[in-house]
PDB file of C-alpha atoms in Angstrom:
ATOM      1  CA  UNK M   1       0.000   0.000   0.000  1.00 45.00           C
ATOM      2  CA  UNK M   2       1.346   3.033  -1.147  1.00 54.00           C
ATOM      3  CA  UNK M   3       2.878   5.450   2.595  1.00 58.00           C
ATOM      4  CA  UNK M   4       1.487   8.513   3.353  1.00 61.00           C
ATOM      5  CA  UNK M   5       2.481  11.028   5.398  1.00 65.00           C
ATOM      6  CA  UNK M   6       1.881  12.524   8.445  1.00 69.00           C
ATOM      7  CA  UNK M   7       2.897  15.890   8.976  1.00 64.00           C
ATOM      8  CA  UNK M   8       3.117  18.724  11.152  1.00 68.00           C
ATOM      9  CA  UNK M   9      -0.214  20.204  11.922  1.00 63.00           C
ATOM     10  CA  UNK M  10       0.801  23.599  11.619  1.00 65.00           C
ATOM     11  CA  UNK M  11       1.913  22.405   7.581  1.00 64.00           C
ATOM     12  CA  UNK M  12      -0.306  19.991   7.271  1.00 56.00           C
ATOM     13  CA  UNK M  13      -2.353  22.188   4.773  1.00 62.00           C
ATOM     14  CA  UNK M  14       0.463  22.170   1.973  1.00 85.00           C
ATOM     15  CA  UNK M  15       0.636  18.581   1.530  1.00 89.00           C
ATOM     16  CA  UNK M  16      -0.817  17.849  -1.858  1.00 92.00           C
ATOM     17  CA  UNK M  17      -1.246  14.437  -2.418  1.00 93.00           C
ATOM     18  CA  UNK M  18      -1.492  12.911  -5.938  1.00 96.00           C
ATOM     19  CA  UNK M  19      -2.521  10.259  -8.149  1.00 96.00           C
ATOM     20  CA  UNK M  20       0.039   8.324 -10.237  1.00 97.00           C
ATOM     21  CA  UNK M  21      -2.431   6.651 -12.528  1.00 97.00           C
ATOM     22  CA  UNK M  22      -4.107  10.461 -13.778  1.00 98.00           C
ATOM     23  CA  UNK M  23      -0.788  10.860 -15.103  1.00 98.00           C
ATOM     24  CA  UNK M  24       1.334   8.980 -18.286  1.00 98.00           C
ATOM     25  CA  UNK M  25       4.642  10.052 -17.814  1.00 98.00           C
ATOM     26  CA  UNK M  26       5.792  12.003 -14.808  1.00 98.00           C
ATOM     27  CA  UNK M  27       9.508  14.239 -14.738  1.00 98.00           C
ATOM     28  CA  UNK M  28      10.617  16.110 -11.821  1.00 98.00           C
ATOM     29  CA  UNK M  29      12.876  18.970 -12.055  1.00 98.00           C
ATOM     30  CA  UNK M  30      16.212  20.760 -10.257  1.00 98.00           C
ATOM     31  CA  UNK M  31      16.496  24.072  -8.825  1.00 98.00           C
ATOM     32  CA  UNK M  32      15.721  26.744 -11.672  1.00 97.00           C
ATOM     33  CA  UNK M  33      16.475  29.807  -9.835  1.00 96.00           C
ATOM     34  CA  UNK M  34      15.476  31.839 -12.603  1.00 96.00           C
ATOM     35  CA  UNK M  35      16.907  29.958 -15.520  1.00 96.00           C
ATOM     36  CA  UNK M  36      14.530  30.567 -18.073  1.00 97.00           C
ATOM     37  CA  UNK M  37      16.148  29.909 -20.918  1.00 96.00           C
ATOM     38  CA  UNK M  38      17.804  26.375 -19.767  1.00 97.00           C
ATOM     39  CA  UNK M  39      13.946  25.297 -18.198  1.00 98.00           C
ATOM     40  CA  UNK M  40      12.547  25.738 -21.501  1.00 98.00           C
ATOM     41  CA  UNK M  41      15.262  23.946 -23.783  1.00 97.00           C
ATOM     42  CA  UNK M  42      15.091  20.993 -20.659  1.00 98.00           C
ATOM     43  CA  UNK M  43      11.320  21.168 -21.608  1.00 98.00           C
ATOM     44  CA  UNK M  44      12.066  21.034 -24.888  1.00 98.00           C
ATOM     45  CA  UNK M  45      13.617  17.688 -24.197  1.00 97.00           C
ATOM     46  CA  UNK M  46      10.751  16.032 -22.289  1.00 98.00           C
ATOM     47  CA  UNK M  47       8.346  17.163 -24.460  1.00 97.00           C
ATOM     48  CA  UNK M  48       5.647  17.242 -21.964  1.00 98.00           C
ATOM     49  CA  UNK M  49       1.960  16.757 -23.059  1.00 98.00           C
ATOM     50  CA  UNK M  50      -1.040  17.534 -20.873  1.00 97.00           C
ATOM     51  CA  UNK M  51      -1.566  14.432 -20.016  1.00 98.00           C
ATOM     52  CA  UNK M  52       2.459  14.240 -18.673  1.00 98.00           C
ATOM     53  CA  UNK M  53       2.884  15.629 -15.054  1.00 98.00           C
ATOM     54  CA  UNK M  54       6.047  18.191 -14.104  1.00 98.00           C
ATOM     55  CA  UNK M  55       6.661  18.479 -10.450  1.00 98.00           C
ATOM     56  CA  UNK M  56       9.889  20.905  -9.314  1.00 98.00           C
ATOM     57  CA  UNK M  57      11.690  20.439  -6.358  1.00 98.00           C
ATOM     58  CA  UNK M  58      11.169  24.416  -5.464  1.00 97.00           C
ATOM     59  CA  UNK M  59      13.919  26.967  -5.976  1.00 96.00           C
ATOM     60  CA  UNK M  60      12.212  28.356  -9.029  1.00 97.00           C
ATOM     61  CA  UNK M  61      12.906  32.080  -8.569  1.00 96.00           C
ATOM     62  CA  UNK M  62      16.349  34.205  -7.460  1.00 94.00           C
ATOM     63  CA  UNK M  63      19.713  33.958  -7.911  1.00 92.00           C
ATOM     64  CA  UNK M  64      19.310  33.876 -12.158  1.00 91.00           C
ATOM     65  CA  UNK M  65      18.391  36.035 -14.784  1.00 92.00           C
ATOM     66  CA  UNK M  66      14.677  35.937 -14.873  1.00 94.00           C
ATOM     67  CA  UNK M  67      12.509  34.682 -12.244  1.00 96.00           C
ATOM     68  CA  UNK M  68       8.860  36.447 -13.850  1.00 97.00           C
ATOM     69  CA  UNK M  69       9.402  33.821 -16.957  1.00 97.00           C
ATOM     70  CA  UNK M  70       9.921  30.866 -14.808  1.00 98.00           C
ATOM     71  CA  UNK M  71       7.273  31.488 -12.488  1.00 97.00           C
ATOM     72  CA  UNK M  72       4.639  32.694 -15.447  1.00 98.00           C
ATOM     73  CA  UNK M  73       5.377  29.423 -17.491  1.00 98.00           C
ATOM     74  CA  UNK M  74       5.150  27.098 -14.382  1.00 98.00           C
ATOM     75  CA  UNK M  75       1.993  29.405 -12.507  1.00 97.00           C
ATOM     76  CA  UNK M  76       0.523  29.228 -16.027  1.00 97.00           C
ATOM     77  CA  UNK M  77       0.653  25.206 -16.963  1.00 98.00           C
ATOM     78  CA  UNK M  78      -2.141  23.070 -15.436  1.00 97.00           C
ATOM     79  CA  UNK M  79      -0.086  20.255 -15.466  1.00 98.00           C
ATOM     80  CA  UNK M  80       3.446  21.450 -13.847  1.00 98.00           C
ATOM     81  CA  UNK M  81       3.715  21.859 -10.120  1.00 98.00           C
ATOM     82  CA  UNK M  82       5.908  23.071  -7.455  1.00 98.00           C
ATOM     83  CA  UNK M  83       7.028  22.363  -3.827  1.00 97.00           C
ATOM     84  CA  UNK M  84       7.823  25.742  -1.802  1.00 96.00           C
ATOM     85  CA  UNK M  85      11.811  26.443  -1.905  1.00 96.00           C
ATOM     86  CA  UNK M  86      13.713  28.411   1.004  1.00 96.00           C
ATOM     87  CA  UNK M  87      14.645  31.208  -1.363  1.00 95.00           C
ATOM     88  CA  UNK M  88      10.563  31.477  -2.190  1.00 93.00           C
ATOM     89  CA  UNK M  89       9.860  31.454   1.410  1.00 94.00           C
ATOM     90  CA  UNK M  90      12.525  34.307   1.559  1.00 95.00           C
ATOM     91  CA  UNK M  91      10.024  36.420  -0.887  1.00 95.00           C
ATOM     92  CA  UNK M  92       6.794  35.230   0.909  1.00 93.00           C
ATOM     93  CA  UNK M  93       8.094  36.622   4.216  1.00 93.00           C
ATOM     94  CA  UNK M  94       9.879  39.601   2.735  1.00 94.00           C
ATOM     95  CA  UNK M  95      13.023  39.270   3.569  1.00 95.00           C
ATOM     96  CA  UNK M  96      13.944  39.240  -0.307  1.00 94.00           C
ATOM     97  CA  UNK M  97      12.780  41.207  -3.199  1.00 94.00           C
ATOM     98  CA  UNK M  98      12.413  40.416  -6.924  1.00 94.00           C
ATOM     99  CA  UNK M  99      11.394  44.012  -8.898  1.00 93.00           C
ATOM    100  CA  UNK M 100       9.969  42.170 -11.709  1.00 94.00           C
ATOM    101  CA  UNK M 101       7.618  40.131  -9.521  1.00 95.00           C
ATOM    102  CA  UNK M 102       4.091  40.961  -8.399  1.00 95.00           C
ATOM    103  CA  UNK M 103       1.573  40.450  -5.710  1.00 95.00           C
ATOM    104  CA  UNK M 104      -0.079  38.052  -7.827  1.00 96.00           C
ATOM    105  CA  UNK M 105       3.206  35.950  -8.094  1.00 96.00           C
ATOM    106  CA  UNK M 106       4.127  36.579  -4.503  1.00 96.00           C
ATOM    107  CA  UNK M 107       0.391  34.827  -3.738  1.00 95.00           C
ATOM    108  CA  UNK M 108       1.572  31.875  -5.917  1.00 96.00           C
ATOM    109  CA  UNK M 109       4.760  31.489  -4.377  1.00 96.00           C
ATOM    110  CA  UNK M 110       2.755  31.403  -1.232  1.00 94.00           C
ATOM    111  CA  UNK M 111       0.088  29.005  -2.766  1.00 95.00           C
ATOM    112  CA  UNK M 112       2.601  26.161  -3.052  1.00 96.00           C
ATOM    113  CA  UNK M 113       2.881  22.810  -1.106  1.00 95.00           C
ATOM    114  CA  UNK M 114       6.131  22.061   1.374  1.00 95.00           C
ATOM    115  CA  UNK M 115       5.487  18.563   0.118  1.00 94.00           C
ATOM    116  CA  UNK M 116       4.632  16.824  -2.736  1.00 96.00           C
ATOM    117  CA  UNK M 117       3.423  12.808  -2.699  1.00 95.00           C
ATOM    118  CA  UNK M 118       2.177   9.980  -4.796  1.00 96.00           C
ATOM    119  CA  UNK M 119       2.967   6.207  -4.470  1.00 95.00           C
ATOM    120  CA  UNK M 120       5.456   5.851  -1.985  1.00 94.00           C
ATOM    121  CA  UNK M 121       7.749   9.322  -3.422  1.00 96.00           C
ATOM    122  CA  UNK M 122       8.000  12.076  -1.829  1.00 96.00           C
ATOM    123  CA  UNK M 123       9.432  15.695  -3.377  1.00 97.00           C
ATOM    124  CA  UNK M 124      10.390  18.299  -0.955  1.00 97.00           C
ATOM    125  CA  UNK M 125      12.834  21.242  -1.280  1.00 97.00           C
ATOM    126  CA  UNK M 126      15.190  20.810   1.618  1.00 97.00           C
ATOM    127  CA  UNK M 127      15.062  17.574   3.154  1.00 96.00           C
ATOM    128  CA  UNK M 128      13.881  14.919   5.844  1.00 95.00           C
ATOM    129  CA  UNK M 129      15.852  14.190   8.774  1.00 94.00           C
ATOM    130  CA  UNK M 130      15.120  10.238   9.382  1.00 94.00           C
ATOM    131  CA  UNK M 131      16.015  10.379  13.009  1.00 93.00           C
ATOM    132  CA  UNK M 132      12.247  11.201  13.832  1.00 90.00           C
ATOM    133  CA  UNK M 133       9.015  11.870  12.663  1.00 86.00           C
ATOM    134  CA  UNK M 134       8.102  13.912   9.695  1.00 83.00           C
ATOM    135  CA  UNK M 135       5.644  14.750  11.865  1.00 82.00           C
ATOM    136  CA  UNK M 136       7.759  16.868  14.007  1.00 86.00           C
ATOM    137  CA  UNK M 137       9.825  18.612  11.177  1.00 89.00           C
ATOM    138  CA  UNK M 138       9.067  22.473  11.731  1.00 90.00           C
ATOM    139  CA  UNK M 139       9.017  24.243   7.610  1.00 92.00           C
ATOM    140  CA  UNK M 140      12.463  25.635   7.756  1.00 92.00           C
ATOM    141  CA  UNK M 141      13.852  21.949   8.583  1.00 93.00           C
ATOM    142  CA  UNK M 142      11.817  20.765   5.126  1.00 94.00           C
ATOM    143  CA  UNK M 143      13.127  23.912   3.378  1.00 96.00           C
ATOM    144  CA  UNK M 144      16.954  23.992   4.792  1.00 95.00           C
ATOM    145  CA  UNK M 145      17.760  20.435   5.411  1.00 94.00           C
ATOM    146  CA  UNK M 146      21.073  19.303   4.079  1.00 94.00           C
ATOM    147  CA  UNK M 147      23.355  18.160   7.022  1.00 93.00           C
ATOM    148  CA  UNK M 148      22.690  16.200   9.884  1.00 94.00           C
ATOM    149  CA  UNK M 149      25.285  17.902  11.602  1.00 91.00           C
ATOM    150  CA  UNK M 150      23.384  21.335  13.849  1.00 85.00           C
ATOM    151  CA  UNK M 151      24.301  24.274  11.997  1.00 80.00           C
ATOM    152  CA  UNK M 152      26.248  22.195   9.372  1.00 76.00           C
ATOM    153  CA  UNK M 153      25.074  23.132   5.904  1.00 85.00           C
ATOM    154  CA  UNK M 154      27.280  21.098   4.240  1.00 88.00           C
ATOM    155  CA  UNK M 155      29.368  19.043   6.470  1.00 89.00           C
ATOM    156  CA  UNK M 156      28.903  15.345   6.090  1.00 91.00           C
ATOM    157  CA  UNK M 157      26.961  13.321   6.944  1.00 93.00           C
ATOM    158  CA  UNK M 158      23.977  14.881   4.721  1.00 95.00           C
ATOM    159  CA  UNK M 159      20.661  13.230   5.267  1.00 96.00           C
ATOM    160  CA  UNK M 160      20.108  11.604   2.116  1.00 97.00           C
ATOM    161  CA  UNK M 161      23.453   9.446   2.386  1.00 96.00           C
ATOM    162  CA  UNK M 162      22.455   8.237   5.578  1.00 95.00           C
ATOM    163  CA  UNK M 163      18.555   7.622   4.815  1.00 96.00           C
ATOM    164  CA  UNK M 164      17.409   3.827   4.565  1.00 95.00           C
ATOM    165  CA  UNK M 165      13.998   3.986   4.458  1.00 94.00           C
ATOM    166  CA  UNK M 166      10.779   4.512   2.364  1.00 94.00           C
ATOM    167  CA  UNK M 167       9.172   6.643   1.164  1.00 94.00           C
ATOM    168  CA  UNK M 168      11.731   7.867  -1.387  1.00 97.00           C
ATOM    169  CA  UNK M 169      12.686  11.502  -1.612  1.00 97.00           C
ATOM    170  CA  UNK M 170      13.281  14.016  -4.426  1.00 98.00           C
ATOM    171  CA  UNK M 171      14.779  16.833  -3.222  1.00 98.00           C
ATOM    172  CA  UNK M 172      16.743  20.011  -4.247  1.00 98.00           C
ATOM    173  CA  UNK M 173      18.527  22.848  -2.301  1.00 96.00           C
ATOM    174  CA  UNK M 174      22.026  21.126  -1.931  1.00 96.00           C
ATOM    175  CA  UNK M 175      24.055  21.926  -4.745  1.00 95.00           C
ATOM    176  CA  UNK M 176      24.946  18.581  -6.015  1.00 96.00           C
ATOM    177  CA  UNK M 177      28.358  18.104  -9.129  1.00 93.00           C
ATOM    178  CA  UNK M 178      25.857  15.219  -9.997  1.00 95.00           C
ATOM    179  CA  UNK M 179      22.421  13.817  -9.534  1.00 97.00           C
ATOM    180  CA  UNK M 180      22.317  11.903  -6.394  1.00 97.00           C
ATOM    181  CA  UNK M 181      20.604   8.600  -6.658  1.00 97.00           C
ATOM    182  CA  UNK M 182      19.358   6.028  -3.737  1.00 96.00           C
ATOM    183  CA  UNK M 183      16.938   3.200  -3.376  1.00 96.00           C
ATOM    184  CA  UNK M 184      15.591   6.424  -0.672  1.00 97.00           C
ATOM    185  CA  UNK M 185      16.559   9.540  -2.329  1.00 98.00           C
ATOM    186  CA  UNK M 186      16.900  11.097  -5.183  1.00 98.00           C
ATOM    187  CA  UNK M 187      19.155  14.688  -5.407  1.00 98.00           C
ATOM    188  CA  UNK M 188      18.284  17.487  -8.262  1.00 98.00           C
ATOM    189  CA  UNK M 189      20.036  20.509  -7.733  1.00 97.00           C
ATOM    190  CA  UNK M 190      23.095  20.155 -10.237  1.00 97.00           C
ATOM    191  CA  UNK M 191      23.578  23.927  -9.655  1.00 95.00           C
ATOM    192  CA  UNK M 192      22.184  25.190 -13.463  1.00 94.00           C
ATOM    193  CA  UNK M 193      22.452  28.710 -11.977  1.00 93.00           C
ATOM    194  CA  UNK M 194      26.056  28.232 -10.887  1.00 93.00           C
ATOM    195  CA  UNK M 195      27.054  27.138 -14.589  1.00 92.00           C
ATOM    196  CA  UNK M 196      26.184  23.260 -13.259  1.00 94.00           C
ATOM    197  CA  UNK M 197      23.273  21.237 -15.172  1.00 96.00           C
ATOM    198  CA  UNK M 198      19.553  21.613 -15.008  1.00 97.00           C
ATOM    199  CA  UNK M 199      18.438  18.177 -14.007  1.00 98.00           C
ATOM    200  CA  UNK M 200      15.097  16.005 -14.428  1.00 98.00           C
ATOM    201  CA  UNK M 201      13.797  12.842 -13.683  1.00 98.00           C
ATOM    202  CA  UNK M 202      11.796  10.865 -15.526  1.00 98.00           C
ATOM    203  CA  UNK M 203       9.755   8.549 -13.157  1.00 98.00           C
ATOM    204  CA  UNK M 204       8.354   6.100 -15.633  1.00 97.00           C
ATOM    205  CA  UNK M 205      11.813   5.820 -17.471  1.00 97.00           C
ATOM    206  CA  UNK M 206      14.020   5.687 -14.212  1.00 97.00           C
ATOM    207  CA  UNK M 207      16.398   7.968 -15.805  1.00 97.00           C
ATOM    208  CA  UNK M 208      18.050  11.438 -15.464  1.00 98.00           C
ATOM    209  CA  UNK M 209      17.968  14.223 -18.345  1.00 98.00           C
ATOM    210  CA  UNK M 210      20.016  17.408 -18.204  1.00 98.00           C
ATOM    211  CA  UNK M 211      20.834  20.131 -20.128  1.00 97.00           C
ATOM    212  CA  UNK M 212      24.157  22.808 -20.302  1.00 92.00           C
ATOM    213  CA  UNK M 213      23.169  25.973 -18.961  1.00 85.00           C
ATOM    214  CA  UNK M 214      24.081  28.989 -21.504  1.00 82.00           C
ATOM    215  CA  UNK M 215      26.311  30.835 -18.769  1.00 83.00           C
ATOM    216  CA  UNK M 216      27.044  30.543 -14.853  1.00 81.00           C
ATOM    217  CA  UNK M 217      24.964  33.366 -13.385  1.00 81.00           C
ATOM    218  CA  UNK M 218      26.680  33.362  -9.818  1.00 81.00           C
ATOM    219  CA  UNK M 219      29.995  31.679  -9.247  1.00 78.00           C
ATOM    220  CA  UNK M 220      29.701  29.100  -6.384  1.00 81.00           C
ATOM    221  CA  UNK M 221      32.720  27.636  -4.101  1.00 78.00           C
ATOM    222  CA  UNK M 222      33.893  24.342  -4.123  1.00 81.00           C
ATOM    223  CA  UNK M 223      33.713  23.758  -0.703  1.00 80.00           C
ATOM    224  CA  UNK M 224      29.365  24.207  -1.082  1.00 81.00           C
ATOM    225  CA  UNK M 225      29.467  22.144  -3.858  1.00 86.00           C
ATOM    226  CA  UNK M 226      28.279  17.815  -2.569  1.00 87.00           C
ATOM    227  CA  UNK M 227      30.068  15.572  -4.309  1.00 88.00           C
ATOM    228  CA  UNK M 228      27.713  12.652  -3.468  1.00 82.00           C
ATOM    229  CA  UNK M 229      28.761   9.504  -2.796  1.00 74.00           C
ATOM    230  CA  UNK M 230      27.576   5.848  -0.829  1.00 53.00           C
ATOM    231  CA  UNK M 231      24.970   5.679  -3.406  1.00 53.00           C
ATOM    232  CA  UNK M 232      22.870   2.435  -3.533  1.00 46.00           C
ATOM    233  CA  UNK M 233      21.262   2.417  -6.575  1.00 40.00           C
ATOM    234  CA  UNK M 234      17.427   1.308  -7.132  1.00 37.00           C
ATOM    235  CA  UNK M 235      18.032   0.053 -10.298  1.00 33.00           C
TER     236      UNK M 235
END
């Protein structure tokens, strides 16, 4: 029987749970952060119909060149959805700014799910700390999560490395130099707006497609850069 679960009251309104079967092919997307132009040559290669579901793992706006596109072609598509990223959260609270973006696109930043289900797959931005219940995860743990070290950002271990159970999570936020890819999670965020890949998924296929962004936007470190490893794959 497919899990479900059970969540923080205080977030338990922006869980949407789906249904695999409405859906023929399903592909779930990296960190955009405003890449417009590499989303839509990505789409380009999926080739989406209606009848195809898109789920992103948040981070669609900030850091690149034009978050209004990104969020009017995703906002705009019945079929493509989105979990809630930190940097979006940063815009819902205030304490960042976007010119080109309006109160209508600040209401459908706010609109979006922390989490994202179907079957026994999760998709959240940050990440889920398997030492205890999902049900006592506050939303900045589900929006920030990357090590399970207090205060570590990224200092091993990270949470998906060490997580061995079901359900299986898609995730972005930690800049990965490649997909990560577990029997328990699954790692997006190739860094397109660093001048890394923009990563998807395809669910059906069990497979990862990326494109080459045009340019690196904002220069990132090494050193906050995962180079994942321990993987166990699923197939």
């Amino acid at each position: 029987m497919p899990l479900r679960l059970t969540l923080n009251p205080t977030i338990d309104a922006t869980h949407h749970r789906l249904d695999s079967t409405d859906w023929n092919n399903i592909y779930i997307i990296g960190d955009v952060h405003g890449c417009h132009e590499a989303l839509c040559r990505l789409l380009d290669r999926l080739d989406p119909s209606p009848g195809d579901l898109v789920v992103f793992v948040g981070g669609l706006v900030m850091k690149g060149p034009d978050s209004k596109a990104v969020l009017d072609l995703v906002s705009n598509t019945p079929n493509f959805y989105s979990v809630r990223g930190n940097n979006d959260q940063e815009l819902i609270d205030g304490r960042e700014s976007i010119d080109s973006l309006t109160e209508s696109d600040l209401a459908y930043l706010e609109s979006l799910p922390v989490v994202i289900s179907w079957d026994d797959i999760v998709v959240v931005h940050g990440g889920i700390d398997h030492r205890k219940p999902v049900v006592e995860h506050t939303l900045d743990e589900l929006l920030n999560t990357r090590s399970l070290v207090p205060n570590g950002s990224y200092d091993r271990p990270y949470w998906f490395e060490a997580r061995q159970e079901l359900p299986r999570v898609f995730f972005g936020h930690t800049v990965l130099a490649e997909p990560f890819d577990s029997e328990y999670a699954v790692g997006l965020d190739t860094g397109c707006v660093h001048g890394g890949q923009l990563t998807a998924y395809d669910y059906r296929a069990e497979k990862f497609i990326a494109v080459e962004p045009a340019e690196t936007h904002v220069p990132r470190p090494a050193d906050s850069i995962a180079e994942p490893h321990d993987q166990h794959s699923h197939l």
